[in-house]
Amino acid sequence: MPTDASADLWLRPAEPGEGAALAAVHLAARRAAPMPEPVHDPADVTRWLSGRLESDEVWVADLAGHGVVGYARLTPGWLDDLYVAPVAARRGVGSALLDLVKSRLPEGFCLWVFASNAPARAFYARHGLVELEATDGSANEEGAPDVRMAWPGADPLRFLRGLVDDVDAQLGDLLARRAALTRAIQPFKGSTRRDPGRERAVAETLAARAPELGAERLERIAHVIITESLEAAAERP
């Protein structure tokens, strides 16, 4: 389908066998952006994207005279890839692809962007995405800090509350594990006294992962969790 940005720009579903064309865009866009070096060679990227064509929703941008110059890869609730070749930069390709993604995921979606990629973060912010969290990069292959962003869709409150519900479910599992471990360790302690130094160390460890809360707040939170876990253990038959 033609786009409003340019009569020469067409967006269409990717076709089988276009893995190499997508990989060329992917690698060229990464080389031109302030991003970490890829950890996979071109052959690996081509194989990966060829496989994704069979399982994910992938749209490509065709620009007259240049062929495939961009693509977007979607999975439920996520924009996994959005890359534009440098030859098509500042021609509305990225905006057209992002608008298409919004139409395909109208209830909202998330994505990850490297913290170092300031142009991409600014691009997404201009198009209504918000930054939700930052990580140290330990969960990505490059080991580079990244940022989770989201477009909250037609009903932002509902979308964001859905994300909160997901986190609360994980938090519930973690609190259950924490309470069980607190109970299990008690018979091996030489004293029933609390250890303020250890609790402070716990708070500082948590603060390294949640710097916005800070060690002081997290120490208070940890104190409550430990207190309630001990009381629950004492009440257990």
mmCIF file of C-alpha atoms in Angstrom:
data_model
loop_
_atom_site.group_PDB
_atom_site.id
_atom_site.type_symbol
_atom_site.label_atom_id
_atom_site.label_comp_id
_atom_site.label_asym_id
_atom_site.label_seq_id
_atom_site.Cartn_x
_atom_site.Cartn_y
_atom_site.Cartn_z
ATOM 1 C CA MET A 1 0.000 0.000 0.000
ATOM 2 C CA PRO A 2 1.263 3.528 -0.732
ATOM 3 C CA THR A 3 1.920 5.836 2.215
ATOM 4 C CA ASP A 4 1.009 9.429 2.898
ATOM 5 C CA ALA A 5 4.698 10.241 3.289
ATOM 6 C CA SER A 6 5.582 9.593 -0.356
ATOM 7 C CA ALA A 7 3.962 8.158 -3.461
ATOM 8 C CA ASP A 8 7.275 6.362 -4.039
ATOM 9 C CA LEU A 9 7.100 4.540 -0.697
ATOM 10 C CA TRP A 10 5.127 1.335 -0.355
ATOM 11 C CA LEU A 11 4.556 -0.796 2.737
ATOM 12 C CA ARG A 12 3.720 -4.453 2.265
ATOM 13 C CA PRO A 13 3.978 -7.771 4.109
ATOM 14 C CA ALA A 14 7.373 -9.386 3.782
ATOM 15 C CA GLU A 15 7.586 -12.334 1.423
ATOM 16 C CA PRO A 16 9.323 -15.691 1.899
ATOM 17 C CA GLY A 17 12.907 -15.498 0.762
ATOM 18 C CA GLU A 18 13.436 -11.855 1.746
ATOM 19 C CA GLY A 19 15.585 -12.660 4.778
ATOM 20 C CA ALA A 20 18.753 -11.452 3.035
ATOM 21 C CA ALA A 21 17.166 -8.129 2.068
ATOM 22 C CA LEU A 22 15.993 -7.568 5.654
ATOM 23 C CA ALA A 23 19.417 -8.506 7.003
ATOM 24 C CA ALA A 24 21.077 -5.953 4.712
ATOM 25 C CA VAL A 25 18.800 -3.226 6.073
ATOM 26 C CA HIS A 26 19.310 -4.427 9.650
ATOM 27 C CA LEU A 27 23.098 -4.413 9.464
ATOM 28 C CA ALA A 28 23.394 -1.129 7.546
ATOM 29 C CA ALA A 29 21.075 0.651 9.970
ATOM 30 C CA ARG A 30 23.013 -0.644 12.980
ATOM 31 C CA ARG A 31 26.346 0.441 11.519
ATOM 32 C CA ALA A 32 25.004 3.963 10.988
ATOM 33 C CA ALA A 33 23.504 4.318 14.485
ATOM 34 C CA PRO A 34 25.163 4.808 17.897
ATOM 35 C CA MET A 35 24.626 1.179 18.835
ATOM 36 C CA PRO A 36 26.887 -1.623 20.078
ATOM 37 C CA GLU A 37 28.590 -3.770 17.497
ATOM 38 C CA PRO A 38 26.441 -6.772 16.442
ATOM 39 C CA VAL A 39 27.401 -10.068 18.031
ATOM 40 C CA HIS A 40 26.221 -12.066 15.009
ATOM 41 C CA ASP A 41 27.730 -12.118 11.521
ATOM 42 C CA PRO A 42 25.641 -11.368 8.390
ATOM 43 C CA ALA A 43 24.971 -15.044 7.735
ATOM 44 C CA ASP A 44 23.562 -15.534 11.233
ATOM 45 C CA VAL A 45 21.388 -12.420 10.914
ATOM 46 C CA THR A 46 20.054 -13.633 7.561
ATOM 47 C CA ARG A 47 19.208 -17.069 8.973
ATOM 48 C CA TRP A 48 17.530 -15.523 12.008
ATOM 49 C CA LEU A 49 15.366 -13.128 10.017
ATOM 50 C CA SER A 50 14.499 -15.793 7.464
ATOM 51 C CA GLY A 51 13.161 -17.898 10.324
ATOM 52 C CA ARG A 52 11.236 -14.955 11.763
ATOM 53 C CA LEU A 53 9.419 -14.559 8.445
ATOM 54 C CA GLU A 54 7.746 -17.880 9.178
ATOM 55 C CA SER A 55 6.583 -17.028 12.692
ATOM 56 C CA ASP A 56 6.331 -13.240 13.139
ATOM 57 C CA GLU A 57 4.445 -10.453 11.401
ATOM 58 C CA VAL A 58 6.940 -8.586 9.236
ATOM 59 C CA TRP A 59 6.307 -5.551 7.038
ATOM 60 C CA VAL A 60 8.775 -4.036 4.597
ATOM 61 C CA ALA A 61 9.122 -0.562 3.128
ATOM 62 C CA ASP A 62 9.841 -0.398 -0.603
ATOM 63 C CA LEU A 63 11.196 2.865 -1.973
ATOM 64 C CA ALA A 64 11.123 3.432 -5.708
ATOM 65 C CA GLY A 65 14.588 3.017 -7.164
ATOM 66 C CA HIS A 66 15.999 1.427 -4.007
ATOM 67 C CA GLY A 67 13.911 -1.650 -3.243
ATOM 68 C CA VAL A 68 13.581 -2.730 0.396
ATOM 69 C CA VAL A 69 14.811 0.121 2.594
ATOM 70 C CA GLY A 70 13.158 -0.682 5.915
ATOM 71 C CA TYR A 71 11.209 -3.251 7.869
ATOM 72 C CA ALA A 72 9.237 -3.722 11.064
ATOM 73 C CA ARG A 73 8.852 -7.035 12.890
ATOM 74 C CA LEU A 74 5.963 -7.521 15.313
ATOM 75 C CA THR A 75 4.985 -10.122 17.879
ATOM 76 C CA PRO A 76 1.966 -9.861 20.229
ATOM 77 C CA GLY A 77 2.422 -6.711 22.321
ATOM 78 C CA TRP A 78 5.911 -5.995 20.999
ATOM 79 C CA LEU A 79 7.709 -4.143 18.234
ATOM 80 C CA ASP A 80 10.789 -6.333 18.041
ATOM 81 C CA ASP A 81 12.537 -4.620 15.119
ATOM 82 C CA LEU A 82 12.223 -1.352 13.251
ATOM 83 C CA TYR A 83 15.161 -0.578 10.976
ATOM 84 C CA VAL A 84 15.624 1.843 8.089
ATOM 85 C CA ALA A 85 18.613 1.753 5.731
ATOM 86 C CA PRO A 86 20.770 4.917 5.781
ATOM 87 C CA VAL A 87 20.018 5.506 2.079
ATOM 88 C CA ALA A 88 16.388 6.185 3.042
ATOM 89 C CA ALA A 89 17.035 8.224 6.194
ATOM 90 C CA ARG A 90 14.880 11.312 6.792
ATOM 91 C CA ARG A 91 12.399 10.335 4.083
ATOM 92 C CA GLY A 92 9.547 9.356 6.386
ATOM 93 C CA VAL A 93 10.174 5.619 6.169
ATOM 94 C CA GLY A 94 10.534 5.059 9.899
ATOM 95 C CA SER A 95 7.456 7.164 10.664
ATOM 96 C CA ALA A 96 5.405 5.300 8.075
ATOM 97 C CA LEU A 97 6.442 1.928 9.487
ATOM 98 C CA LEU A 98 5.742 3.042 13.052
ATOM 99 C CA ASP A 99 2.288 4.321 12.096
ATOM 100 C CA LEU A 100 1.609 0.951 10.512
ATOM 101 C CA VAL A 101 2.700 -0.842 13.687
ATOM 102 C CA LYS A 102 0.323 1.337 15.714
ATOM 103 C CA SER A 103 -2.520 0.331 13.412
ATOM 104 C CA ARG A 104 -1.612 -3.349 13.775
ATOM 105 C CA LEU A 105 -1.252 -3.161 17.576
ATOM 106 C CA PRO A 106 -3.865 -0.564 18.517
ATOM 107 C CA GLU A 107 -4.004 -1.588 22.180
ATOM 108 C CA GLY A 108 -0.335 -0.658 22.638
ATOM 109 C CA PHE A 109 3.072 -2.275 22.477
ATOM 110 C CA CYS A 110 6.551 -2.183 23.988
ATOM 111 C CA LEU A 111 10.023 -2.186 22.491
ATOM 112 C CA TRP A 112 13.640 -2.141 23.608
ATOM 113 C CA VAL A 113 16.159 0.442 22.412
ATOM 114 C CA PHE A 114 19.812 0.768 23.389
ATOM 115 C CA ALA A 115 20.394 3.599 25.833
ATOM 116 C CA SER A 116 23.212 4.883 23.628
ATOM 117 C CA ASN A 117 20.898 5.245 20.636
ATOM 118 C CA ALA A 118 19.737 8.776 21.419
ATOM 119 C CA PRO A 119 18.374 9.457 17.900
ATOM 120 C CA ALA A 120 16.083 6.416 18.087
ATOM 121 C CA ARG A 121 14.888 7.327 21.584
ATOM 122 C CA ALA A 122 14.103 10.860 20.409
ATOM 123 C CA PHE A 123 12.302 9.498 17.337
ATOM 124 C CA TYR A 124 10.069 7.269 19.419
ATOM 125 C CA ALA A 125 9.400 10.042 21.939
ATOM 126 C CA ARG A 126 8.279 12.353 19.126
ATOM 127 C CA HIS A 127 5.807 9.692 18.080
ATOM 128 C CA GLY A 128 4.216 9.360 21.501
ATOM 129 C CA LEU A 129 6.196 6.533 23.069
ATOM 130 C CA VAL A 130 7.202 6.776 26.728
ATOM 131 C CA GLU A 131 10.244 5.377 28.502
ATOM 132 C CA LEU A 132 9.293 2.842 31.157
ATOM 133 C CA GLU A 133 12.522 1.415 32.529
ATOM 134 C CA ALA A 134 16.265 1.270 32.001
ATOM 135 C CA THR A 135 18.499 -1.757 32.503
ATOM 136 C CA ASP A 136 22.227 -2.421 32.742
ATOM 137 C CA GLY A 137 22.040 -4.604 29.637
ATOM 138 C CA SER A 138 22.765 -7.877 31.413
ATOM 139 C CA ALA A 139 19.733 -9.453 29.719
ATOM 140 C CA ASN A 140 20.700 -8.631 26.126
ATOM 141 C CA GLU A 141 23.344 -10.305 23.981
ATOM 142 C CA GLU A 142 25.466 -7.172 23.634
ATOM 143 C CA GLY A 143 25.570 -6.558 27.387
ATOM 144 C CA ALA A 144 24.784 -2.886 26.723
ATOM 145 C CA PRO A 145 22.366 -0.719 28.755
ATOM 146 C CA ASP A 146 18.941 -0.500 27.190
ATOM 147 C CA VAL A 147 15.593 1.209 27.688
ATOM 148 C CA ARG A 148 12.112 -0.222 27.503
ATOM 149 C CA MET A 149 9.679 2.106 25.745
ATOM 150 C CA ALA A 150 5.973 1.789 25.090
ATOM 151 C CA TRP A 151 3.239 3.202 22.940
ATOM 152 C CA PRO A 152 0.243 3.003 25.300
ATOM 153 C CA GLY A 153 -2.362 2.732 22.565
ATOM 154 C CA ALA A 154 -5.896 4.031 22.438
ATOM 155 C CA ASP A 155 -6.482 3.501 26.176
ATOM 156 C CA PRO A 156 -3.185 4.314 27.916
ATOM 157 C CA LEU A 157 -4.481 3.715 31.444
ATOM 158 C CA ARG A 158 -5.718 0.247 30.568
ATOM 159 C CA PHE A 159 -2.505 -0.630 28.747
ATOM 160 C CA LEU A 160 -0.194 0.569 31.526
ATOM 161 C CA ARG A 161 -2.299 -1.068 34.220
ATOM 162 C CA GLY A 162 -1.943 -4.287 32.262
ATOM 163 C CA LEU A 163 1.835 -3.943 32.485
ATOM 164 C CA VAL A 164 1.525 -3.265 36.217
ATOM 165 C CA ASP A 165 -0.562 -6.428 36.590
ATOM 166 C CA ASP A 166 2.173 -8.427 34.854
ATOM 167 C CA VAL A 167 4.816 -7.018 37.209
ATOM 168 C CA ASP A 168 2.623 -7.610 40.265
ATOM 169 C CA ALA A 169 2.262 -11.269 39.292
ATOM 170 C CA GLN A 170 6.058 -11.588 39.123
ATOM 171 C CA LEU A 171 6.421 -9.669 42.379
ATOM 172 C CA GLY A 172 4.004 -12.026 44.088
ATOM 173 C CA ASP A 173 6.098 -15.013 43.028
ATOM 174 C CA LEU A 174 9.277 -13.328 44.286
ATOM 175 C CA LEU A 175 7.732 -12.406 47.629
ATOM 176 C CA ALA A 176 6.580 -15.989 48.107
ATOM 177 C CA ARG A 177 10.111 -17.222 47.429
ATOM 178 C CA ARG A 178 11.592 -14.574 49.745
ATOM 179 C CA ALA A 179 9.236 -15.539 52.573
ATOM 180 C CA ALA A 180 10.019 -19.231 52.134
ATOM 181 C CA LEU A 181 13.768 -18.588 52.246
ATOM 182 C CA THR A 182 13.442 -16.359 55.300
ATOM 183 C CA ARG A 183 11.573 -19.177 57.048
ATOM 184 C CA ALA A 184 14.085 -21.823 55.969
ATOM 185 C CA ILE A 185 17.124 -19.930 57.226
ATOM 186 C CA GLN A 186 15.905 -19.385 60.777
ATOM 187 C CA PRO A 187 16.895 -22.796 62.238
ATOM 188 C CA PHE A 188 20.488 -22.252 61.048
ATOM 189 C CA LYS A 189 20.971 -18.863 62.689
ATOM 190 C CA GLY A 190 22.734 -18.659 66.007
ATOM 191 C CA SER A 191 20.452 -15.874 67.209
ATOM 192 C CA THR A 192 16.939 -14.564 66.629
ATOM 193 C CA ARG A 193 18.273 -10.999 66.502
ATOM 194 C CA ARG A 194 17.991 -9.047 63.257
ATOM 195 C CA ASP A 195 21.168 -8.046 61.440
ATOM 196 C CA PRO A 196 20.889 -4.340 60.456
ATOM 197 C CA GLY A 197 24.190 -4.477 58.573
ATOM 198 C CA ARG A 198 23.016 -7.297 56.346
ATOM 199 C CA GLU A 199 19.662 -5.624 55.775
ATOM 200 C CA ARG A 200 21.463 -2.455 54.719
ATOM 201 C CA ALA A 201 23.602 -4.495 52.327
ATOM 202 C CA VAL A 202 20.437 -6.044 50.885
ATOM 203 C CA ALA A 203 19.004 -2.560 50.332
ATOM 204 C CA GLU A 204 22.165 -1.382 48.589
ATOM 205 C CA THR A 205 22.096 -4.419 46.315
ATOM 206 C CA LEU A 206 18.480 -3.688 45.450
ATOM 207 C CA ALA A 207 19.312 -0.025 44.854
ATOM 208 C CA ALA A 208 21.832 -1.018 42.204
ATOM 209 C CA ARG A 209 18.930 -2.562 40.283
ATOM 210 C CA ALA A 210 16.333 0.064 41.200
ATOM 211 C CA PRO A 211 18.245 3.350 41.494
ATOM 212 C CA GLU A 212 15.122 5.492 41.292
ATOM 213 C CA LEU A 213 13.990 4.158 44.656
ATOM 214 C CA GLY A 214 17.374 4.540 46.339
ATOM 215 C CA ALA A 215 18.910 2.644 49.229
ATOM 216 C CA GLU A 216 17.008 4.471 51.987
ATOM 217 C CA ARG A 217 13.555 3.655 50.618
ATOM 218 C CA LEU A 218 14.583 0.130 49.738
ATOM 219 C CA GLU A 219 15.949 -0.439 53.222
ATOM 220 C CA ARG A 220 12.528 0.449 54.613
ATOM 221 C CA ILE A 221 10.830 -1.825 52.082
ATOM 222 C CA ALA A 222 13.217 -4.687 52.871
ATOM 223 C CA HIS A 223 12.623 -4.201 56.595
ATOM 224 C CA VAL A 224 8.865 -4.601 56.097
ATOM 225 C CA ILE A 225 9.267 -7.662 53.868
ATOM 226 C CA ILE A 226 11.599 -9.367 56.347
ATOM 227 C CA THR A 227 9.394 -8.456 59.325
ATOM 228 C CA GLU A 228 6.253 -9.783 57.692
ATOM 229 C CA SER A 229 8.063 -12.911 56.473
ATOM 230 C CA LEU A 230 9.298 -13.647 60.001
ATOM 231 C CA GLU A 231 5.840 -13.143 61.452
ATOM 232 C CA ALA A 232 4.332 -15.421 58.800
ATOM 233 C CA ALA A 233 6.973 -18.067 59.580
ATOM 234 C CA ALA A 234 6.202 -17.848 63.305
ATOM 235 C CA GLU A 235 2.485 -18.333 62.636
ATOM 236 C CA ARG A 236 3.066 -21.391 60.490
ATOM 237 C CA PRO A 237 2.258 -24.681 62.329
#
